[in-house]
Amino acid sequence: MSVGQFIGEQRVYLRNISWHTYAEIANLADRPGRRIAYDQGVMEIMSPSTTHEVIKKLIARMIESYALERDVELRSIGSTTLQREDLLKGVEADECYYVGGEENCLSSEEIDLSNSPPTLAVEVEITRSSRMKLEIFAAIGIREVWFVNADTIECMALVAGRYRATSSSSVLISFPFDDASRLISQRQRMTENEIVRAFQRAVT
Protein backbone atom coordinates (compact mmCIF):
# COMPACT_ATOMS: atom_id res chain seq x y z
CA MET A 1 0.00 0.00 0.00
CA SER A 2 1.31 3.46 -0.87
CA VAL A 3 -0.01 6.84 0.20
CA GLY A 4 0.37 10.27 -1.37
CA GLN A 5 -1.17 13.37 0.23
CA PHE A 6 -1.44 16.81 -1.33
CA ILE A 7 -1.93 20.32 -0.01
CA GLY A 8 -5.15 22.24 -0.67
CA GLU A 9 -8.18 20.09 -1.18
CA GLN A 10 -6.54 17.21 0.58
CA ARG A 11 -6.38 14.11 -1.59
CA VAL A 12 -5.07 10.84 -0.23
CA TYR A 13 -4.31 8.02 -2.69
CA LEU A 14 -4.23 4.38 -1.57
CA ARG A 15 -3.11 1.56 -3.83
CA ASN A 16 -3.71 -2.19 -3.86
CA ILE A 17 -7.09 -1.75 -2.18
CA SER A 18 -9.59 -4.57 -2.65
CA TRP A 19 -13.16 -3.90 -3.74
CA HIS A 20 -14.38 -5.25 -0.39
CA THR A 21 -12.21 -2.79 1.55
CA TYR A 22 -13.27 0.11 -0.66
CA ALA A 23 -16.97 -0.77 -0.31
CA GLU A 24 -16.69 -0.95 3.47
CA ILE A 25 -15.03 2.48 3.63
CA ALA A 26 -17.45 4.00 1.10
CA ASN A 27 -20.42 2.81 3.15
CA LEU A 28 -19.16 4.27 6.41
CA ALA A 29 -21.61 6.81 7.81
CA ASP A 30 -18.90 8.64 9.78
CA ARG A 31 -16.94 10.34 6.98
CA PRO A 32 -18.64 13.74 6.70
CA GLY A 33 -17.85 15.65 3.51
CA ARG A 34 -15.22 13.24 2.19
CA ARG A 35 -15.54 12.01 -1.41
CA ILE A 36 -14.19 8.61 -2.38
CA ALA A 37 -13.28 7.34 -5.84
CA TYR A 38 -12.13 3.82 -6.67
CA ASP A 39 -10.64 2.50 -9.89
CA GLN A 40 -9.40 -1.09 -10.03
CA GLY A 41 -7.41 -1.05 -6.81
CA VAL A 42 -6.59 2.66 -6.57
CA MET A 43 -8.66 4.66 -4.09
CA GLU A 44 -8.75 8.44 -3.75
CA ILE A 45 -10.13 10.10 -0.62
CA MET A 46 -10.74 13.83 -0.97
CA SER A 47 -11.48 16.26 1.87
CA PRO A 48 -13.02 19.42 0.36
CA SER A 49 -12.10 22.91 1.51
CA THR A 50 -14.65 25.57 2.41
CA THR A 51 -14.01 27.28 -0.95
CA HIS A 52 -14.67 24.00 -2.71
CA GLU A 53 -18.03 23.61 -0.99
CA VAL A 54 -19.05 27.25 -1.57
CA ILE A 55 -18.45 26.90 -5.31
CA LYS A 56 -20.18 23.51 -5.36
CA LYS A 57 -23.34 24.98 -3.89
CA LEU A 58 -23.26 28.00 -6.19
CA ILE A 59 -23.02 25.94 -9.38
CA ALA A 60 -25.71 23.57 -8.08
CA ARG A 61 -28.08 26.47 -7.43
CA MET A 62 -27.35 27.84 -10.89
CA ILE A 63 -28.05 24.50 -12.58
CA GLU A 64 -31.28 24.09 -10.67
CA SER A 65 -32.34 27.69 -11.37
CA TYR A 66 -31.61 27.18 -15.06
CA ALA A 67 -33.70 24.00 -15.13
CA LEU A 68 -36.65 25.80 -13.54
CA GLU A 69 -36.41 28.79 -15.87
CA ARG A 70 -36.07 26.68 -19.03
CA ASP A 71 -38.59 24.02 -17.91
CA VAL A 72 -36.02 21.21 -17.99
CA GLU A 73 -36.84 18.18 -15.86
CA LEU A 74 -34.03 17.60 -13.42
CA ARG A 75 -33.43 14.98 -10.78
CA SER A 76 -30.60 15.74 -8.38
CA ILE A 77 -28.78 12.88 -6.70
CA GLY A 78 -26.07 15.05 -5.14
CA SER A 79 -22.92 13.14 -4.22
CA THR A 80 -24.58 9.72 -4.20
CA THR A 81 -22.05 6.87 -4.30
CA LEU A 82 -22.08 5.34 -7.79
CA GLN A 83 -20.65 1.83 -7.86
CA ARG A 84 -20.11 -0.81 -10.57
CA GLU A 85 -18.55 -3.84 -8.93
CA ASP A 86 -18.40 -5.60 -12.31
CA LEU A 87 -16.07 -2.82 -13.51
CA LEU A 88 -14.29 -2.39 -10.14
CA LYS A 89 -15.14 1.30 -10.24
CA GLY A 90 -16.89 3.61 -7.81
CA VAL A 91 -17.19 7.37 -7.53
CA GLU A 92 -18.93 10.27 -5.81
CA ALA A 93 -19.33 13.42 -7.88
CA ASP A 94 -19.65 16.78 -6.16
CA GLU A 95 -23.07 17.08 -7.82
CA CYS A 96 -24.84 14.63 -10.11
CA TYR A 97 -28.06 14.86 -12.12
CA TYR A 98 -30.47 13.03 -14.35
CA VAL A 99 -31.66 15.50 -16.97
CA GLY A 100 -34.72 15.57 -19.19
CA GLY A 101 -36.05 12.30 -20.53
CA GLU A 102 -33.59 9.97 -18.84
CA GLU A 103 -35.28 6.83 -17.55
CA ASN A 104 -34.58 7.59 -13.91
CA CYS A 105 -35.35 11.31 -14.05
CA LEU A 106 -38.78 10.97 -12.47
CA SER A 107 -39.02 7.30 -11.60
CA SER A 108 -37.80 5.07 -8.77
CA GLU A 109 -35.23 6.38 -6.31
CA GLU A 110 -33.22 3.23 -6.98
CA ILE A 111 -30.38 3.83 -9.44
CA ASP A 112 -29.56 1.25 -12.09
CA LEU A 113 -26.15 2.32 -13.38
CA SER A 114 -25.86 -0.50 -15.90
CA ASN A 115 -29.01 0.61 -17.74
CA SER A 116 -29.51 4.26 -16.84
CA PRO A 117 -26.45 6.18 -15.60
CA PRO A 118 -26.79 9.84 -14.55
CA THR A 119 -26.61 12.43 -17.31
CA LEU A 120 -24.38 15.10 -15.78
CA ALA A 121 -21.64 15.11 -13.14
CA VAL A 122 -20.14 18.30 -11.70
CA GLU A 123 -16.64 18.37 -10.23
CA VAL A 124 -15.13 21.38 -8.41
CA GLU A 125 -11.38 21.86 -8.72
CA ILE A 126 -9.53 24.38 -6.58
CA THR A 127 -5.91 23.35 -6.18
CA ARG A 128 -5.57 19.75 -7.31
CA SER A 129 -7.01 17.92 -10.29
CA SER A 130 -9.73 15.33 -9.82
CA ARG A 131 -9.24 14.02 -13.36
CA MET A 132 -8.76 10.48 -12.03
CA LYS A 133 -12.53 10.40 -11.92
CA LEU A 134 -12.90 10.94 -15.67
CA GLU A 135 -12.17 7.30 -16.53
CA ILE A 136 -14.66 6.18 -13.90
CA PHE A 137 -17.36 8.54 -15.16
CA ALA A 138 -16.69 7.37 -18.73
CA ALA A 139 -16.95 3.70 -17.79
CA ILE A 140 -20.24 4.36 -16.00
CA GLY A 141 -21.51 6.25 -19.05
CA ILE A 142 -22.17 9.77 -17.72
CA ARG A 143 -22.76 11.93 -20.80
CA GLU A 144 -21.18 15.16 -19.54
CA VAL A 145 -18.78 16.24 -16.81
CA TRP A 146 -18.33 19.89 -15.84
CA PHE A 147 -15.11 20.93 -14.12
CA VAL A 148 -15.65 24.12 -12.14
CA ASN A 149 -12.97 26.22 -10.46
CA ALA A 150 -12.74 29.74 -9.06
CA ASP A 151 -13.38 31.46 -12.40
CA THR A 152 -13.89 28.95 -15.22
CA ILE A 153 -16.16 26.07 -16.17
CA GLU A 154 -14.93 23.37 -18.53
CA CYS A 155 -17.52 21.15 -20.21
CA MET A 156 -16.46 17.63 -21.20
CA ALA A 157 -18.69 15.49 -23.43
CA LEU A 158 -18.48 11.70 -23.69
CA VAL A 159 -17.64 10.72 -27.28
CA ALA A 160 -16.81 7.12 -28.18
CA GLY A 161 -15.90 6.27 -24.60
CA ARG A 162 -13.70 9.33 -23.96
CA TYR A 163 -14.35 12.87 -22.80
CA ARG A 164 -13.65 15.76 -25.12
CA ALA A 165 -13.76 19.45 -24.26
CA THR A 166 -16.69 21.31 -25.79
CA SER A 167 -17.73 24.96 -25.70
CA SER A 168 -21.40 24.25 -25.02
CA SER A 169 -23.53 21.68 -23.24
CA SER A 170 -25.71 19.18 -25.08
CA VAL A 171 -27.35 18.25 -21.76
CA LEU A 172 -28.41 21.73 -20.63
CA ILE A 173 -28.72 23.50 -23.97
CA SER A 174 -27.46 27.10 -23.97
CA PHE A 175 -26.38 27.02 -20.32
CA PRO A 176 -24.46 30.33 -19.98
CA PHE A 177 -21.03 29.16 -18.87
CA ASP A 178 -19.48 32.62 -19.20
CA ASP A 179 -22.11 34.25 -16.99
CA ALA A 180 -21.91 31.45 -14.43
CA SER A 181 -18.08 31.63 -14.30
CA ARG A 182 -18.11 35.42 -13.97
CA LEU A 183 -20.60 35.30 -11.11
CA ILE A 184 -18.74 32.54 -9.28
CA SER A 185 -15.61 34.71 -9.43
CA GLN A 186 -17.58 37.47 -7.65
CA ARG A 187 -18.49 35.27 -4.68
CA GLN A 188 -16.43 37.34 -2.21
CA ARG A 189 -18.10 40.56 -3.33
CA MET A 190 -21.70 39.38 -3.61
CA THR A 191 -23.99 37.34 -1.39
CA GLU A 192 -25.07 33.93 -2.59
CA ASN A 193 -28.62 35.15 -3.20
CA GLU A 194 -27.32 38.13 -5.20
CA ILE A 195 -25.28 35.77 -7.36
CA VAL A 196 -28.23 33.45 -7.99
CA ARG A 197 -30.57 36.34 -8.78
CA ALA A 198 -28.04 37.78 -11.23
CA PHE A 199 -27.74 34.36 -12.87
CA GLN A 200 -31.52 34.07 -13.11
CA ARG A 201 -31.63 37.42 -14.91
CA ALA A 202 -29.04 36.11 -17.36
CA VAL A 203 -31.21 33.13 -18.35
CA THR A 204 -34.57 34.88 -18.56
Coordinates of C-alpha atoms in Angstrom, one line a residue:
M1 CA 0.0 0.0 0.0
S2 CA 1.3 3.5 -0.9
V3 CA 0.0 6.8 0.2
G4 CA 0.4 10.3 -1.4
Q5 CA -1.2 13.4 0.2
F6 CA -1.4 16.8 -1.3
I7 CA -1.9 20.3 0.0
G8 CA -5.1 22.2 -0.7
E9 CA -8.2 20.1 -1.2
Q10 CA -6.5 17.2 0.6
R11 CA -6.4 14.1 -1.6
V12 CA -5.1 10.8 -0.2
Y13 CA -4.3 8.0 -2.7
L14 CA -4.2 4.4 -1.6
R15 CA -3.1 1.6 -3.8
N16 CA -3.7 -2.2 -3.9
I17 CA -7.1 -1.8 -2.2
S18 CA -9.6 -4.6 -2.7
W19 CA -13.2 -3.9 -3.7
H20 CA -14.4 -5.3 -0.4
T21 CA -12.2 -2.8 1.6
Y22 CA -13.3 0.1 -0.7
A23 CA -17.0 -0.8 -0.3
E24 CA -16.7 -1.0 3.5
I25 CA -15.0 2.5 3.6
A26 CA -17.5 4.0 1.1
N27 CA -20.4 2.8 3.1
L28 CA -19.2 4.3 6.4
A29 CA -21.6 6.8 7.8
D30 CA -18.9 8.6 9.8
R31 CA -16.9 10.3 7.0
P32 CA -18.6 13.7 6.7
G33 CA -17.9 15.6 3.5
R34 CA -15.2 13.2 2.2
R35 CA -15.5 12.0 -1.4
I36 CA -14.2 8.6 -2.4
A37 CA -13.3 7.3 -5.8
Y38 CA -12.1 3.8 -6.7
D39 CA -10.6 2.5 -9.9
Q40 CA -9.4 -1.1 -10.0
G41 CA -7.4 -1.1 -6.8
V42 CA -6.6 2.7 -6.6
M43 CA -8.7 4.7 -4.1
E44 CA -8.8 8.4 -3.8
I45 CA -10.1 10.1 -0.6
M46 CA -10.7 13.8 -1.0
S47 CA -11.5 16.3 1.9
P48 CA -13.0 19.4 0.4
S49 CA -12.1 22.9 1.5
T50 CA -14.6 25.6 2.4
T51 CA -14.0 27.3 -0.9
H52 CA -14.7 24.0 -2.7
E53 CA -18.0 23.6 -1.0
V54 CA -19.0 27.2 -1.6
I55 CA -18.5 26.9 -5.3
K56 CA -20.2 23.5 -5.4
K57 CA -23.3 25.0 -3.9
L58 CA -23.3 28.0 -6.2
I59 CA -23.0 25.9 -9.4
A60 CA -25.7 23.6 -8.1
R61 CA -28.1 26.5 -7.4
M62 CA -27.4 27.8 -10.9
I63 CA -28.0 24.5 -12.6
E64 CA -31.3 24.1 -10.7
S65 CA -32.3 27.7 -11.4
Y66 CA -31.6 27.2 -15.1
A67 CA -33.7 24.0 -15.1
L68 CA -36.7 25.8 -13.5
E69 CA -36.4 28.8 -15.9
R70 CA -36.1 26.7 -19.0
D71 CA -38.6 24.0 -17.9
V72 CA -36.0 21.2 -18.0
E73 CA -36.8 18.2 -15.9
L74 CA -34.0 17.6 -13.4
R75 CA -33.4 15.0 -10.8
S76 CA -30.6 15.7 -8.4
I77 CA -28.8 12.9 -6.7
G78 CA -26.1 15.1 -5.1
S79 CA -22.9 13.1 -4.2
T80 CA -24.6 9.7 -4.2
T81 CA -22.1 6.9 -4.3
L82 CA -22.1 5.3 -7.8
Q83 CA -20.6 1.8 -7.9
R84 CA -20.1 -0.8 -10.6
E85 CA -18.6 -3.8 -8.9
D86 CA -18.4 -5.6 -12.3
L87 CA -16.1 -2.8 -13.5
L88 CA -14.3 -2.4 -10.1
K89 CA -15.1 1.3 -10.2
G90 CA -16.9 3.6 -7.8
V91 CA -17.2 7.4 -7.5
E92 CA -18.9 10.3 -5.8
A93 CA -19.3 13.4 -7.9
D94 CA -19.7 16.8 -6.2
E95 CA -23.1 17.1 -7.8
C96 CA -24.8 14.6 -10.1
Y97 CA -28.1 14.9 -12.1
Y98 CA -30.5 13.0 -14.3
V99 CA -31.7 15.5 -17.0
G100 CA -34.7 15.6 -19.2
G101 CA -36.0 12.3 -20.5
E102 CA -33.6 10.0 -18.8
E103 CA -35.3 6.8 -17.6
N104 CA -34.6 7.6 -13.9
C105 CA -35.3 11.3 -14.1
L106 CA -38.8 11.0 -12.5
S107 CA -39.0 7.3 -11.6
S108 CA -37.8 5.1 -8.8
E109 CA -35.2 6.4 -6.3
E110 CA -33.2 3.2 -7.0
I111 CA -30.4 3.8 -9.4
D112 CA -29.6 1.2 -12.1
L113 CA -26.2 2.3 -13.4
S114 CA -25.9 -0.5 -15.9
N115 CA -29.0 0.6 -17.7
S116 CA -29.5 4.3 -16.8
P117 CA -26.5 6.2 -15.6
P118 CA -26.8 9.8 -14.6
T119 CA -26.6 12.4 -17.3
L120 CA -24.4 15.1 -15.8
A121 CA -21.6 15.1 -13.1
V122 CA -20.1 18.3 -11.7
E123 CA -16.6 18.4 -10.2
V124 CA -15.1 21.4 -8.4
E125 CA -11.4 21.9 -8.7
I126 CA -9.5 24.4 -6.6
T127 CA -5.9 23.4 -6.2
R128 CA -5.6 19.7 -7.3
S129 CA -7.0 17.9 -10.3
S130 CA -9.7 15.3 -9.8
R131 CA -9.2 14.0 -13.4
M132 CA -8.8 10.5 -12.0
K133 CA -12.5 10.4 -11.9
L134 CA -12.9 10.9 -15.7
E135 CA -12.2 7.3 -16.5
I136 CA -14.7 6.2 -13.9
F137 CA -17.4 8.5 -15.2
A138 CA -16.7 7.4 -18.7
A139 CA -16.9 3.7 -17.8
I140 CA -20.2 4.4 -16.0
G141 CA -21.5 6.3 -19.0
I142 CA -22.2 9.8 -17.7
R143 CA -22.8 11.9 -20.8
E144 CA -21.2 15.2 -19.5
V145 CA -18.8 16.2 -16.8
W146 CA -18.3 19.9 -15.8
F147 CA -15.1 20.9 -14.1
V148 CA -15.7 24.1 -12.1
N149 CA -13.0 26.2 -10.5
A150 CA -12.7 29.7 -9.1
D151 CA -13.4 31.5 -12.4
T152 CA -13.9 28.9 -15.2
I153 CA -16.2 26.1 -16.2
E154 CA -14.9 23.4 -18.5
C155 CA -17.5 21.2 -20.2
M156 CA -16.5 17.6 -21.2
A157 CA -18.7 15.5 -23.4
L158 CA -18.5 11.7 -23.7
V159 CA -17.6 10.7 -27.3
A160 CA -16.8 7.1 -28.2
G161 CA -15.9 6.3 -24.6
R162 CA -13.7 9.3 -24.0
Y163 CA -14.4 12.9 -22.8
R164 CA -13.7 15.8 -25.1
A165 CA -13.8 19.4 -24.3
T166 CA -16.7 21.3 -25.8
S167 CA -17.7 25.0 -25.7
S168 CA -21.4 24.3 -25.0
S169 CA -23.5 21.7 -23.2
S170 CA -25.7 19.2 -25.1
V171 CA -27.3 18.3 -21.8
L172 CA -28.4 21.7 -20.6
I173 CA -28.7 23.5 -24.0
S174 CA -27.5 27.1 -24.0
F175 CA -26.4 27.0 -20.3
P176 CA -24.5 30.3 -20.0
F177 CA -21.0 29.2 -18.9
D178 CA -19.5 32.6 -19.2
D179 CA -22.1 34.2 -17.0
A180 CA -21.9 31.5 -14.4
S181 CA -18.1 31.6 -14.3
R182 CA -18.1 35.4 -14.0
L183 CA -20.6 35.3 -11.1
I184 CA -18.7 32.5 -9.3
S185 CA -15.6 34.7 -9.4
Q186 CA -17.6 37.5 -7.6
R187 CA -18.5 35.3 -4.7
Q188 CA -16.4 37.3 -2.2
R189 CA -18.1 40.6 -3.3
M190 CA -21.7 39.4 -3.6
T191 CA -24.0 37.3 -1.4
E192 CA -25.1 33.9 -2.6
N193 CA -28.6 35.2 -3.2
E194 CA -27.3 38.1 -5.2
I195 CA -25.3 35.8 -7.4
V196 CA -28.2 33.4 -8.0
R197 CA -30.6 36.3 -8.8
A198 CA -28.0 37.8 -11.2
F199 CA -27.7 34.4 -12.9
Q200 CA -31.5 34.1 -13.1
R201 CA -31.6 37.4 -14.9
A202 CA -29.0 36.1 -17.4
V203 CA -31.2 33.1 -18.3
T204 CA -34.6 34.9 -18.6

